[in-house]
Amino acid sequence: MKALLKNIRDTYQARAARRLLGRMGGEAKGDATAQPLLILMYHRVLPEQDERLAFEEPGMYVTPETLDMQLRTLQPLVRFVELAQWVRARREGRPLEGGDGRLCCAVTFDDGWLDNYEFALPVLRQHDVPATIFLATGFIGTGRTFWPEQLNRLLKLAAALGPDSRAKGSLEHFISSAGIKPDSSRYANKEYAAEVIAACKQFTDAQIYQFLDDTFAHLKQDSELSVNTAEEMLDWHQVSAMTPTFDVGAHTVNHLRLNEAANPADVDAELDGCIEAIHSHLGSPPALFCYPNGDVSDYARTAVEQRFAAAVTTGNGINQANDSLFALKRIGLHEDASNTPEAFLAKLYRGAGAS
Ligand SMILES: [Zn+2]
């Protein structure tokens, strides 16, 4: 029954989405400098049978088939543009070349996942769709992975550990202090892992990485489990090979959340270090920025405005002519909510804030 209602709702909202996208494109035709923009937000692209999915949150990926379907579904409805080109035209107050009465749409990928090279690049090339990838440069070519993925992996490994394990003790102490009740029987469960990750966002990144480093060290000493991680992030050769289909934007060095807890010197270092890394590896500095986790303090906002031409958030919506270039809204897409054309368009409709 629930599935049936969802289908009815999706069909209705998908139809509304087609009308909305058509109308917004038409409005832009009247005033070509006031070009609204739909931005799609992706993270990972992984096939359903890929073992990397075992350690991933459900909201973090689409399959290559789903990405292909989404681009095919949108192709007649929108005009795919490179985000940096749209930003340049907006800043210069001129219309974007080649306007054809369809709503502009930019595609973005966050973080710098290796799977973007393996699975997103071929699909984008096939459809001739440009994209922007926002790199957390401290993870590019270094073998490091982000704390949510490490924590997910640790939970799965801990499910197989005995009660005397120091690593398990350390994990349970940490998640208790985050306000989550340790429950060994649910460690391998994705929903439980998502709860733990959400709760841990109250800690600073430094605290979380310290805990993970200590706990993985215990695990290596105490158990026979293989704790080595597969390469998950891009290296700079792959990043180079992804241009010009991908334009490269900045996403800090260490994926630091730029909220009130981040001190100003760290914010500056994270932004400058990221710009410097991209500039030195690719030959030109990034024009665009993406706030990690969507967090931004007043200080960080000003620091970003001083260094970049525009910045994207995790806030939902379609960008209108007078919206700020430093808080560009995006609609996040993931496999669960958008793996059929109807569900995908319905998700866009809801993300546009039109429902
Ligand atoms: Zn990110």
mmCIF file of C-alpha atoms and ligand atoms in Angstrom:
data_model
loop_
_atom_site.group_PDB
_atom_site.id
_atom_site.type_symbol
_atom_site.label_atom_id
_atom_site.label_comp_id
_atom_site.label_asym_id
_atom_site.label_seq_id
_atom_site.Cartn_x
_atom_site.Cartn_y
_atom_site.Cartn_z
ATOM 1 C CA MET A 1 0.000 0.000 0.000
ATOM 2 C CA LYS A 2 2.785 2.363 0.986
ATOM 3 C CA ALA A 3 4.616 1.568 -2.264
ATOM 4 C CA LEU A 4 1.444 2.163 -4.257
ATOM 5 C CA LEU A 5 0.887 5.567 -2.636
ATOM 6 C CA LYS A 6 4.526 6.449 -3.276
ATOM 7 C CA ASN A 7 4.077 5.533 -6.965
ATOM 8 C CA ILE A 8 0.976 7.694 -7.266
ATOM 9 C CA ARG A 9 2.708 10.603 -5.544
ATOM 10 C CA ASP A 10 5.834 10.211 -7.705
ATOM 11 C CA THR A 11 3.814 10.103 -10.924
ATOM 12 C CA TYR A 12 1.934 13.248 -9.946
ATOM 13 C CA GLN A 13 5.063 15.116 -8.806
ATOM 14 C CA ALA A 14 7.060 13.983 -11.867
ATOM 15 C CA ARG A 15 4.433 15.564 -14.119
ATOM 16 C CA ALA A 16 4.571 18.735 -12.020
ATOM 17 C CA ALA A 17 8.379 18.710 -12.272
ATOM 18 C CA ARG A 18 8.254 18.609 -16.091
ATOM 19 C CA ARG A 19 5.927 21.622 -16.056
ATOM 20 C CA LEU A 20 8.078 23.468 -13.491
ATOM 21 C CA LEU A 21 11.339 22.941 -15.412
ATOM 22 C CA GLY A 22 9.660 24.010 -18.657
ATOM 23 C CA ARG A 23 8.200 27.125 -17.045
ATOM 24 C CA MET A 24 11.492 28.174 -15.427
ATOM 25 C CA GLY A 25 13.323 27.793 -18.747
ATOM 26 C CA GLY A 26 10.619 29.890 -20.454
ATOM 27 C CA GLU A 27 10.899 32.665 -17.855
ATOM 28 C CA ALA A 28 14.641 32.878 -18.476
ATOM 29 C CA LYS A 29 13.959 33.486 -22.161
ATOM 30 C CA GLY A 30 12.325 36.841 -21.400
ATOM 31 C CA ASP A 31 15.368 38.153 -19.534
ATOM 32 C CA ALA A 32 18.432 36.240 -20.647
ATOM 33 C CA THR A 33 20.669 37.732 -17.950
ATOM 34 C CA ALA A 34 18.346 36.434 -15.208
ATOM 35 C CA GLN A 35 19.175 32.816 -15.842
ATOM 36 C CA PRO A 36 17.832 30.466 -13.121
ATOM 37 C CA LEU A 37 19.965 27.410 -12.418
ATOM 38 C CA LEU A 38 19.265 23.892 -11.224
ATOM 39 C CA ILE A 39 22.321 22.242 -9.626
ATOM 40 C CA LEU A 40 22.462 18.489 -9.047
ATOM 41 C CA MET A 41 24.583 17.198 -6.155
ATOM 42 C CA TYR A 42 26.184 13.764 -6.282
ATOM 43 C CA HIS A 43 28.807 12.057 -4.147
ATOM 44 C CA ARG A 44 29.670 8.491 -5.128
ATOM 45 C CA VAL A 45 28.817 6.416 -8.204
ATOM 46 C CA LEU A 46 29.077 2.690 -7.509
ATOM 47 C CA PRO A 47 27.580 -0.440 -9.079
ATOM 48 C CA GLU A 48 25.196 -2.350 -6.787
ATOM 49 C CA GLN A 49 27.606 -5.311 -6.398
ATOM 50 C CA ASP A 50 30.678 -3.171 -5.570
ATOM 51 C CA GLU A 51 32.170 -4.153 -2.216
ATOM 52 C CA ARG A 52 32.847 -0.502 -1.360
ATOM 53 C CA LEU A 53 29.095 -0.087 -0.878
ATOM 54 C CA ALA A 54 29.214 -2.259 2.257
ATOM 55 C CA PHE A 55 30.781 0.656 4.147
ATOM 56 C CA GLU A 56 28.738 3.446 2.637
ATOM 57 C CA GLU A 57 25.727 5.407 3.837
ATOM 58 C CA PRO A 58 22.588 4.947 1.699
ATOM 59 C CA GLY A 59 22.389 8.673 0.961
ATOM 60 C CA MET A 60 25.863 8.835 -0.560
ATOM 61 C CA TYR A 61 25.653 7.038 -3.898
ATOM 62 C CA VAL A 62 23.870 6.323 -7.156
ATOM 63 C CA THR A 63 24.642 3.436 -9.500
ATOM 64 C CA PRO A 64 26.107 4.175 -12.964
ATOM 65 C CA GLU A 65 22.796 2.986 -14.470
ATOM 66 C CA THR A 66 20.851 5.467 -12.325
ATOM 67 C CA LEU A 67 23.181 8.348 -13.239
ATOM 68 C CA ASP A 68 22.747 7.428 -16.920
ATOM 69 C CA MET A 69 18.945 7.306 -16.545
ATOM 70 C CA GLN A 70 18.879 10.678 -14.751
ATOM 71 C CA LEU A 71 20.898 12.439 -17.437
ATOM 72 C CA ARG A 72 18.791 10.860 -20.187
ATOM 73 C CA THR A 73 15.594 11.891 -18.404
ATOM 74 C CA LEU A 74 16.781 15.497 -18.047
ATOM 75 C CA GLN A 75 18.353 15.911 -21.488
ATOM 76 C CA PRO A 76 15.131 17.073 -23.241
ATOM 77 C CA LEU A 77 14.094 19.240 -20.270
ATOM 78 C CA VAL A 78 17.239 21.206 -19.378
ATOM 79 C CA ARG A 79 20.379 22.597 -20.919
ATOM 80 C CA PHE A 80 23.482 21.200 -19.197
ATOM 81 C CA VAL A 81 26.048 23.936 -18.519
ATOM 82 C CA GLU A 82 29.345 24.103 -16.685
ATOM 83 C CA LEU A 83 28.798 25.747 -13.308
ATOM 84 C CA ALA A 84 31.887 28.008 -13.636
ATOM 85 C CA GLN A 85 30.646 29.322 -16.998
ATOM 86 C CA TRP A 86 27.213 30.112 -15.603
ATOM 87 C CA VAL A 87 28.853 31.894 -12.633
ATOM 88 C CA ARG A 88 31.120 33.913 -14.936
ATOM 89 C CA ALA A 89 28.154 35.094 -17.031
ATOM 90 C CA ARG A 90 26.163 35.984 -13.880
ATOM 91 C CA ARG A 91 29.068 37.964 -12.429
ATOM 92 C CA GLU A 92 29.534 39.840 -15.705
ATOM 93 C CA GLY A 93 25.810 40.491 -15.987
ATOM 94 C CA ARG A 94 25.607 39.005 -19.456
ATOM 95 C CA PRO A 95 23.510 36.150 -20.847
ATOM 96 C CA LEU A 96 25.104 32.715 -21.139
ATOM 97 C CA GLU A 97 25.846 31.911 -24.801
ATOM 98 C CA GLY A 98 23.634 29.477 -26.630
ATOM 99 C CA GLY A 99 20.488 29.873 -24.510
ATOM 100 C CA ASP A 100 17.594 27.926 -26.016
ATOM 101 C CA GLY A 101 14.712 28.467 -23.620
ATOM 102 C CA ARG A 102 15.536 25.426 -21.488
ATOM 103 C CA LEU A 103 16.422 25.782 -17.800
ATOM 104 C CA CYS A 104 20.197 25.681 -17.163
ATOM 105 C CA CYS A 105 21.395 22.695 -15.144
ATOM 106 C CA ALA A 106 24.863 22.089 -13.654
ATOM 107 C CA VAL A 107 26.112 18.731 -12.347
ATOM 108 C CA THR A 108 28.391 18.567 -9.269
ATOM 109 C CA PHE A 109 30.258 15.818 -7.424
ATOM 110 C CA ASP A 110 31.621 16.333 -3.898
ATOM 111 C CA ASP A 111 34.805 15.093 -2.179
ATOM 112 C CA GLY A 112 36.974 13.404 -4.860
ATOM 113 C CA TRP A 113 35.966 9.740 -4.903
ATOM 114 C CA LEU A 114 37.889 7.310 -7.123
ATOM 115 C CA ASP A 115 34.563 5.900 -8.319
ATOM 116 C CA ASN A 116 33.793 9.258 -10.007
ATOM 117 C CA TYR A 117 36.687 8.500 -12.373
ATOM 118 C CA GLU A 118 35.721 4.860 -12.797
ATOM 119 C CA PHE A 119 31.946 5.205 -13.206
ATOM 120 C CA ALA A 120 30.762 8.834 -13.538
ATOM 121 C CA LEU A 121 33.282 9.991 -16.152
ATOM 122 C CA PRO A 122 32.240 7.464 -18.859
ATOM 123 C CA VAL A 123 28.537 8.261 -18.380
ATOM 124 C CA LEU A 124 29.113 12.041 -18.511
ATOM 125 C CA ARG A 125 31.288 11.692 -21.617
ATOM 126 C CA GLN A 126 28.708 9.524 -23.303
ATOM 127 C CA HIS A 127 26.043 12.206 -22.790
ATOM 128 C CA ASP A 128 28.477 15.084 -23.349
ATOM 129 C CA VAL A 129 27.494 16.599 -20.000
ATOM 130 C CA PRO A 130 30.065 18.774 -18.155
ATOM 131 C CA ALA A 131 30.427 18.581 -14.371
ATOM 132 C CA THR A 132 32.296 20.139 -11.456
ATOM 133 C CA ILE A 133 34.145 18.029 -8.899
ATOM 134 C CA PHE A 134 34.919 19.578 -5.493
ATOM 135 C CA LEU A 135 38.123 18.123 -4.036
ATOM 136 C CA ALA A 136 39.105 17.826 -0.381
ATOM 137 C CA THR A 137 42.757 17.901 -1.432
ATOM 138 C CA GLY A 138 44.211 16.260 1.698
ATOM 139 C CA PHE A 139 42.551 13.009 0.603
ATOM 140 C CA ILE A 140 43.714 13.091 -3.036
ATOM 141 C CA GLY A 141 46.483 10.572 -3.702
ATOM 142 C CA THR A 142 47.199 10.096 0.010
ATOM 143 C CA GLY A 143 45.360 6.861 0.876
ATOM 144 C CA ARG A 144 43.273 8.643 3.556
ATOM 145 C CA THR A 145 39.490 8.261 3.757
ATOM 146 C CA PHE A 146 36.806 10.369 5.472
ATOM 147 C CA TRP A 147 35.712 9.660 9.033
ATOM 148 C CA PRO A 148 32.139 8.537 8.213
ATOM 149 C CA GLU A 149 33.504 5.781 5.948
ATOM 150 C CA GLN A 150 36.132 4.801 8.557
ATOM 151 C CA LEU A 151 33.510 4.716 11.295
ATOM 152 C CA ASN A 152 31.217 2.608 9.143
ATOM 153 C CA ARG A 153 34.063 0.170 8.511
ATOM 154 C CA LEU A 154 34.932 0.072 12.209
ATOM 155 C CA LEU A 155 31.325 -0.739 13.165
ATOM 156 C CA LYS A 156 31.187 -3.601 10.657
ATOM 157 C CA LEU A 157 34.500 -4.996 11.930
ATOM 158 C CA ALA A 158 33.421 -4.575 15.573
ATOM 159 C CA ALA A 159 30.350 -6.741 14.986
ATOM 160 C CA ALA A 160 32.764 -9.701 14.782
ATOM 161 C CA LEU A 161 34.826 -8.789 17.884
ATOM 162 C CA GLY A 162 34.574 -10.410 21.321
ATOM 163 C CA PRO A 163 33.554 -8.428 24.437
ATOM 164 C CA ASP A 164 37.180 -8.216 25.696
ATOM 165 C CA SER A 165 38.451 -6.433 22.608
ATOM 166 C CA ARG A 166 40.067 -3.070 23.376
ATOM 167 C CA ALA A 167 38.928 -1.724 19.994
ATOM 168 C CA LYS A 168 35.342 -2.673 20.788
ATOM 169 C CA GLY A 169 35.639 -1.059 24.226
ATOM 170 C CA SER A 170 37.012 2.117 22.693
ATOM 171 C CA LEU A 171 34.227 2.195 20.081
ATOM 172 C CA GLU A 172 31.506 1.676 22.694
ATOM 173 C CA HIS A 173 32.923 4.355 24.954
ATOM 174 C CA PHE A 174 32.966 6.801 22.027
ATOM 175 C CA ILE A 175 29.458 6.144 20.737
ATOM 176 C CA SER A 176 28.064 6.257 24.300
ATOM 177 C CA SER A 177 29.622 9.685 24.735
ATOM 178 C CA ALA A 178 27.843 10.698 21.498
ATOM 179 C CA GLY A 179 24.553 9.674 23.166
ATOM 180 C CA ILE A 180 24.020 6.424 21.230
ATOM 181 C CA LYS A 181 23.389 3.154 23.074
ATOM 182 C CA PRO A 182 25.991 0.547 22.016
ATOM 183 C CA ASP A 183 24.180 -2.419 20.458
ATOM 184 C CA SER A 184 26.514 -5.081 19.107
ATOM 185 C CA SER A 185 23.712 -6.859 17.258
ATOM 186 C CA ARG A 186 23.150 -3.766 15.101
ATOM 187 C CA TYR A 187 26.758 -2.802 14.274
ATOM 188 C CA ALA A 188 26.491 -4.225 10.767
ATOM 189 C CA ASN A 189 23.186 -2.431 10.204
ATOM 190 C CA LYS A 190 23.274 0.580 7.838
ATOM 191 C CA GLU A 191 20.555 2.530 9.651
ATOM 192 C CA TYR A 192 22.373 2.127 12.972
ATOM 193 C CA ALA A 193 25.621 3.288 11.376
ATOM 194 C CA ALA A 194 23.834 6.343 9.954
ATOM 195 C CA GLU A 195 22.546 7.194 13.465
ATOM 196 C CA VAL A 196 26.042 6.900 14.934
ATOM 197 C CA ILE A 197 27.530 9.084 12.185
ATOM 198 C CA ALA A 198 24.862 11.754 12.638
ATOM 199 C CA ALA A 199 25.446 11.780 16.425
ATOM 200 C CA CYS A 200 29.239 12.059 16.031
ATOM 201 C CA LYS A 201 28.900 15.342 14.149
ATOM 202 C CA GLN A 202 28.707 17.018 17.589
ATOM 203 C CA PHE A 203 32.455 16.284 17.983
ATOM 204 C CA THR A 204 35.217 18.140 16.165
ATOM 205 C CA ASP A 205 36.882 16.410 13.226
ATOM 206 C CA ALA A 206 40.163 16.313 15.205
ATOM 207 C CA GLN A 207 38.436 14.419 18.062
ATOM 208 C CA ILE A 208 36.872 11.922 15.678
ATOM 209 C CA TYR A 209 40.072 11.241 13.721
ATOM 210 C CA GLN A 210 42.012 10.848 17.005
ATOM 211 C CA PHE A 211 39.491 8.269 18.208
ATOM 212 C CA LEU A 212 39.623 6.415 14.870
ATOM 213 C CA ASP A 213 43.428 6.370 14.741
ATOM 214 C CA ASP A 214 43.637 4.993 18.309
ATOM 215 C CA THR A 215 40.923 2.419 17.792
ATOM 216 C CA PHE A 216 42.265 1.118 14.474
ATOM 217 C CA ALA A 217 45.689 0.840 16.146
ATOM 218 C CA HIS A 218 44.130 -1.378 18.886
ATOM 219 C CA LEU A 219 42.369 -3.394 16.230
ATOM 220 C CA LYS A 220 45.604 -4.037 14.324
ATOM 221 C CA GLN A 221 47.383 -5.158 17.522
ATOM 222 C CA ASP A 222 44.596 -7.271 18.975
ATOM 223 C CA SER A 223 42.865 -9.065 16.174
ATOM 224 C CA GLU A 224 43.384 -11.227 13.157
ATOM 225 C CA LEU A 225 40.946 -9.133 11.151
ATOM 226 C CA SER A 226 42.224 -7.521 8.010
ATOM 227 C CA VAL A 227 41.760 -3.811 8.599
ATOM 228 C CA ASN A 228 43.538 -2.574 5.509
ATOM 229 C CA THR A 229 41.355 -0.345 3.419
ATOM 230 C CA ALA A 230 41.057 -0.321 -0.344
ATOM 231 C CA GLU A 231 41.995 2.831 -2.244
ATOM 232 C CA GLU A 232 38.828 4.947 -2.230
ATOM 233 C CA MET A 233 39.871 8.434 -3.320
ATOM 234 C CA LEU A 234 41.274 9.870 -6.565
ATOM 235 C CA ASP A 235 44.930 10.611 -7.207
ATOM 236 C CA TRP A 236 46.116 13.654 -9.173
ATOM 237 C CA HIS A 237 46.738 11.680 -12.406
ATOM 238 C CA GLN A 238 43.110 10.597 -12.400
ATOM 239 C CA VAL A 239 41.958 14.147 -11.626
ATOM 240 C CA SER A 240 43.959 15.421 -14.629
ATOM 241 C CA ALA A 241 42.479 12.729 -16.847
ATOM 242 C CA MET A 242 38.963 13.836 -15.826
ATOM 243 C CA THR A 243 39.405 17.344 -17.283
ATOM 244 C CA PRO A 244 37.899 18.980 -19.290
ATOM 245 C CA THR A 245 34.708 16.967 -18.705
ATOM 246 C CA PHE A 246 35.174 17.882 -15.045
ATOM 247 C CA ASP A 247 36.047 21.376 -13.851
ATOM 248 C CA VAL A 248 37.836 21.182 -10.484
ATOM 249 C CA GLY A 249 36.552 23.160 -7.492
ATOM 250 C CA ALA A 250 37.697 23.427 -3.856
ATOM 251 C CA HIS A 251 36.297 21.599 -0.799
ATOM 252 C CA THR A 252 39.016 22.417 1.840
ATOM 253 C CA VAL A 253 42.089 20.282 2.580
ATOM 254 C CA ASN A 254 40.746 18.073 5.390
ATOM 255 C CA HIS A 255 37.010 18.341 4.769
ATOM 256 C CA LEU A 256 36.848 20.619 7.811
ATOM 257 C CA ARG A 257 33.317 21.742 8.656
ATOM 258 C CA LEU A 258 33.516 25.542 8.538
ATOM 259 C CA ASN A 259 31.103 26.124 11.451
ATOM 260 C CA GLU A 260 31.544 28.294 14.556
ATOM 261 C CA ALA A 261 33.774 25.602 16.128
ATOM 262 C CA ALA A 262 36.431 26.034 13.421
ATOM 263 C CA ASN A 263 38.945 28.728 14.372
ATOM 264 C CA PRO A 264 39.738 31.482 11.836
ATOM 265 C CA ALA A 265 43.380 30.458 11.325
ATOM 266 C CA ASP A 266 42.266 26.910 10.486
ATOM 267 C CA VAL A 267 39.602 28.185 8.088
ATOM 268 C CA ASP A 268 42.198 30.289 6.228
ATOM 269 C CA ALA A 269 44.685 27.408 6.123
ATOM 270 C CA GLU A 270 42.041 24.979 4.835
ATOM 271 C CA LEU A 271 41.024 27.336 2.019
ATOM 272 C CA ASP A 272 44.540 28.453 1.028
ATOM 273 C CA GLY A 273 45.982 24.935 1.229
ATOM 274 C CA CYS A 274 43.248 23.599 -1.030
ATOM 275 C CA ILE A 275 43.671 26.404 -3.592
ATOM 276 C CA GLU A 276 47.444 25.888 -3.573
ATOM 277 C CA ALA A 277 47.186 22.111 -4.094
ATOM 278 C CA ILE A 278 44.788 22.438 -7.031
ATOM 279 C CA HIS A 279 46.824 25.260 -8.556
ATOM 280 C CA SER A 280 50.120 23.381 -8.310
ATOM 281 C CA HIS A 281 48.757 20.082 -9.654
ATOM 282 C CA LEU A 282 46.486 21.391 -12.389
ATOM 283 C CA GLY A 283 48.051 24.716 -13.357
ATOM 284 C CA SER A 284 45.193 27.044 -12.446
ATOM 285 C CA PRO A 285 43.441 27.937 -9.171
ATOM 286 C CA PRO A 286 39.839 26.833 -8.554
ATOM 287 C CA ALA A 287 37.057 29.401 -9.104
ATOM 288 C CA LEU A 288 34.396 27.582 -7.109
ATOM 289 C CA PHE A 289 34.028 26.336 -3.540
ATOM 290 C CA CYS A 290 31.800 23.790 -1.809
ATOM 291 C CA TYR A 291 31.166 24.016 1.991
ATOM 292 C CA PRO A 292 31.907 20.626 3.647
ATOM 293 C CA ASN A 293 28.701 19.263 5.186
ATOM 294 C CA GLY A 294 27.059 22.541 4.103
ATOM 295 C CA ASP A 295 28.362 24.281 7.272
ATOM 296 C CA VAL A 296 29.461 27.911 7.157
ATOM 297 C CA SER A 297 30.157 30.493 9.886
ATOM 298 C CA ASP A 298 30.117 34.256 9.205
ATOM 299 C CA TYR A 299 33.914 34.265 9.258
ATOM 300 C CA ALA A 300 34.127 31.379 6.774
ATOM 301 C CA ARG A 301 31.573 32.974 4.467
ATOM 302 C CA THR A 302 33.678 36.147 4.197
ATOM 303 C CA ALA A 303 36.894 34.138 3.775
ATOM 304 C CA VAL A 304 35.265 32.180 0.925
ATOM 305 C CA GLU A 305 33.961 35.363 -0.729
ATOM 306 C CA GLN A 306 37.497 36.791 -0.733
ATOM 307 C CA ARG A 307 38.942 33.776 -2.530
ATOM 308 C CA PHE A 308 36.319 32.360 -4.890
ATOM 309 C CA ALA A 309 33.822 33.447 -7.545
ATOM 310 C CA ALA A 310 30.956 31.428 -6.046
ATOM 311 C CA ALA A 311 30.160 28.649 -3.551
ATOM 312 C CA VAL A 312 27.632 25.825 -3.336
ATOM 313 C CA THR A 313 25.777 24.648 -0.212
ATOM 314 C CA THR A 314 23.718 21.571 0.657
ATOM 315 C CA GLY A 315 20.571 23.737 0.907
ATOM 316 C CA ASN A 316 17.745 22.609 -1.386
ATOM 317 C CA GLY A 317 16.210 24.589 -4.207
ATOM 318 C CA ILE A 318 16.595 26.024 -7.719
ATOM 319 C CA ASN A 319 18.698 29.210 -7.882
ATOM 320 C CA GLN A 320 16.931 32.372 -9.000
ATOM 321 C CA ALA A 321 18.438 35.478 -10.557
ATOM 322 C CA ASN A 322 18.897 37.393 -7.308
ATOM 323 C CA ASP A 323 20.024 34.516 -5.049
ATOM 324 C CA SER A 324 23.525 34.852 -3.576
ATOM 325 C CA LEU A 325 26.404 33.361 -5.562
ATOM 326 C CA PHE A 326 27.933 32.263 -2.225
ATOM 327 C CA ALA A 327 25.011 30.116 -1.138
ATOM 328 C CA LEU A 328 24.069 28.307 -4.339
ATOM 329 C CA LYS A 329 21.404 25.714 -3.633
ATOM 330 C CA ARG A 330 21.571 22.146 -4.914
ATOM 331 C CA ILE A 331 19.326 19.112 -5.058
ATOM 332 C CA GLY A 332 21.026 16.000 -3.667
ATOM 333 C CA LEU A 333 20.433 12.715 -5.457
ATOM 334 C CA HIS A 334 20.853 9.217 -4.170
ATOM 335 C CA GLU A 335 19.899 5.721 -5.178
ATOM 336 C CA ASP A 336 17.118 5.150 -2.626
ATOM 337 C CA ALA A 337 15.029 8.144 -3.588
ATOM 338 C CA SER A 338 15.620 8.470 -7.302
ATOM 339 C CA ASN A 339 16.188 5.241 -9.230
ATOM 340 C CA THR A 340 13.281 5.509 -11.689
ATOM 341 C CA PRO A 341 12.547 8.477 -14.004
ATOM 342 C CA GLU A 342 9.336 9.243 -12.060
ATOM 343 C CA ALA A 343 10.985 9.010 -8.628
ATOM 344 C CA PHE A 344 13.879 11.140 -9.890
ATOM 345 C CA LEU A 345 11.678 13.928 -11.299
ATOM 346 C CA ALA A 346 9.489 13.805 -8.182
ATOM 347 C CA LYS A 347 12.610 14.238 -6.057
ATOM 348 C CA LEU A 348 13.586 17.296 -8.140
ATOM 349 C CA TYR A 349 10.095 18.700 -7.682
ATOM 350 C CA ARG A 350 10.263 18.301 -3.886
ATOM 351 C CA GLY A 351 13.873 19.548 -3.798
ATOM 352 C CA ALA A 352 12.844 22.660 -5.711
ATOM 353 C CA GLY A 353 10.586 23.457 -2.768
ATOM 354 C CA ALA A 354 7.593 23.440 -5.058
ATOM 355 C CA SER A 355 5.580 20.790 -3.194
HETATM 356 ZN ZN ZN B 1 32.049 16.682 1.217
#
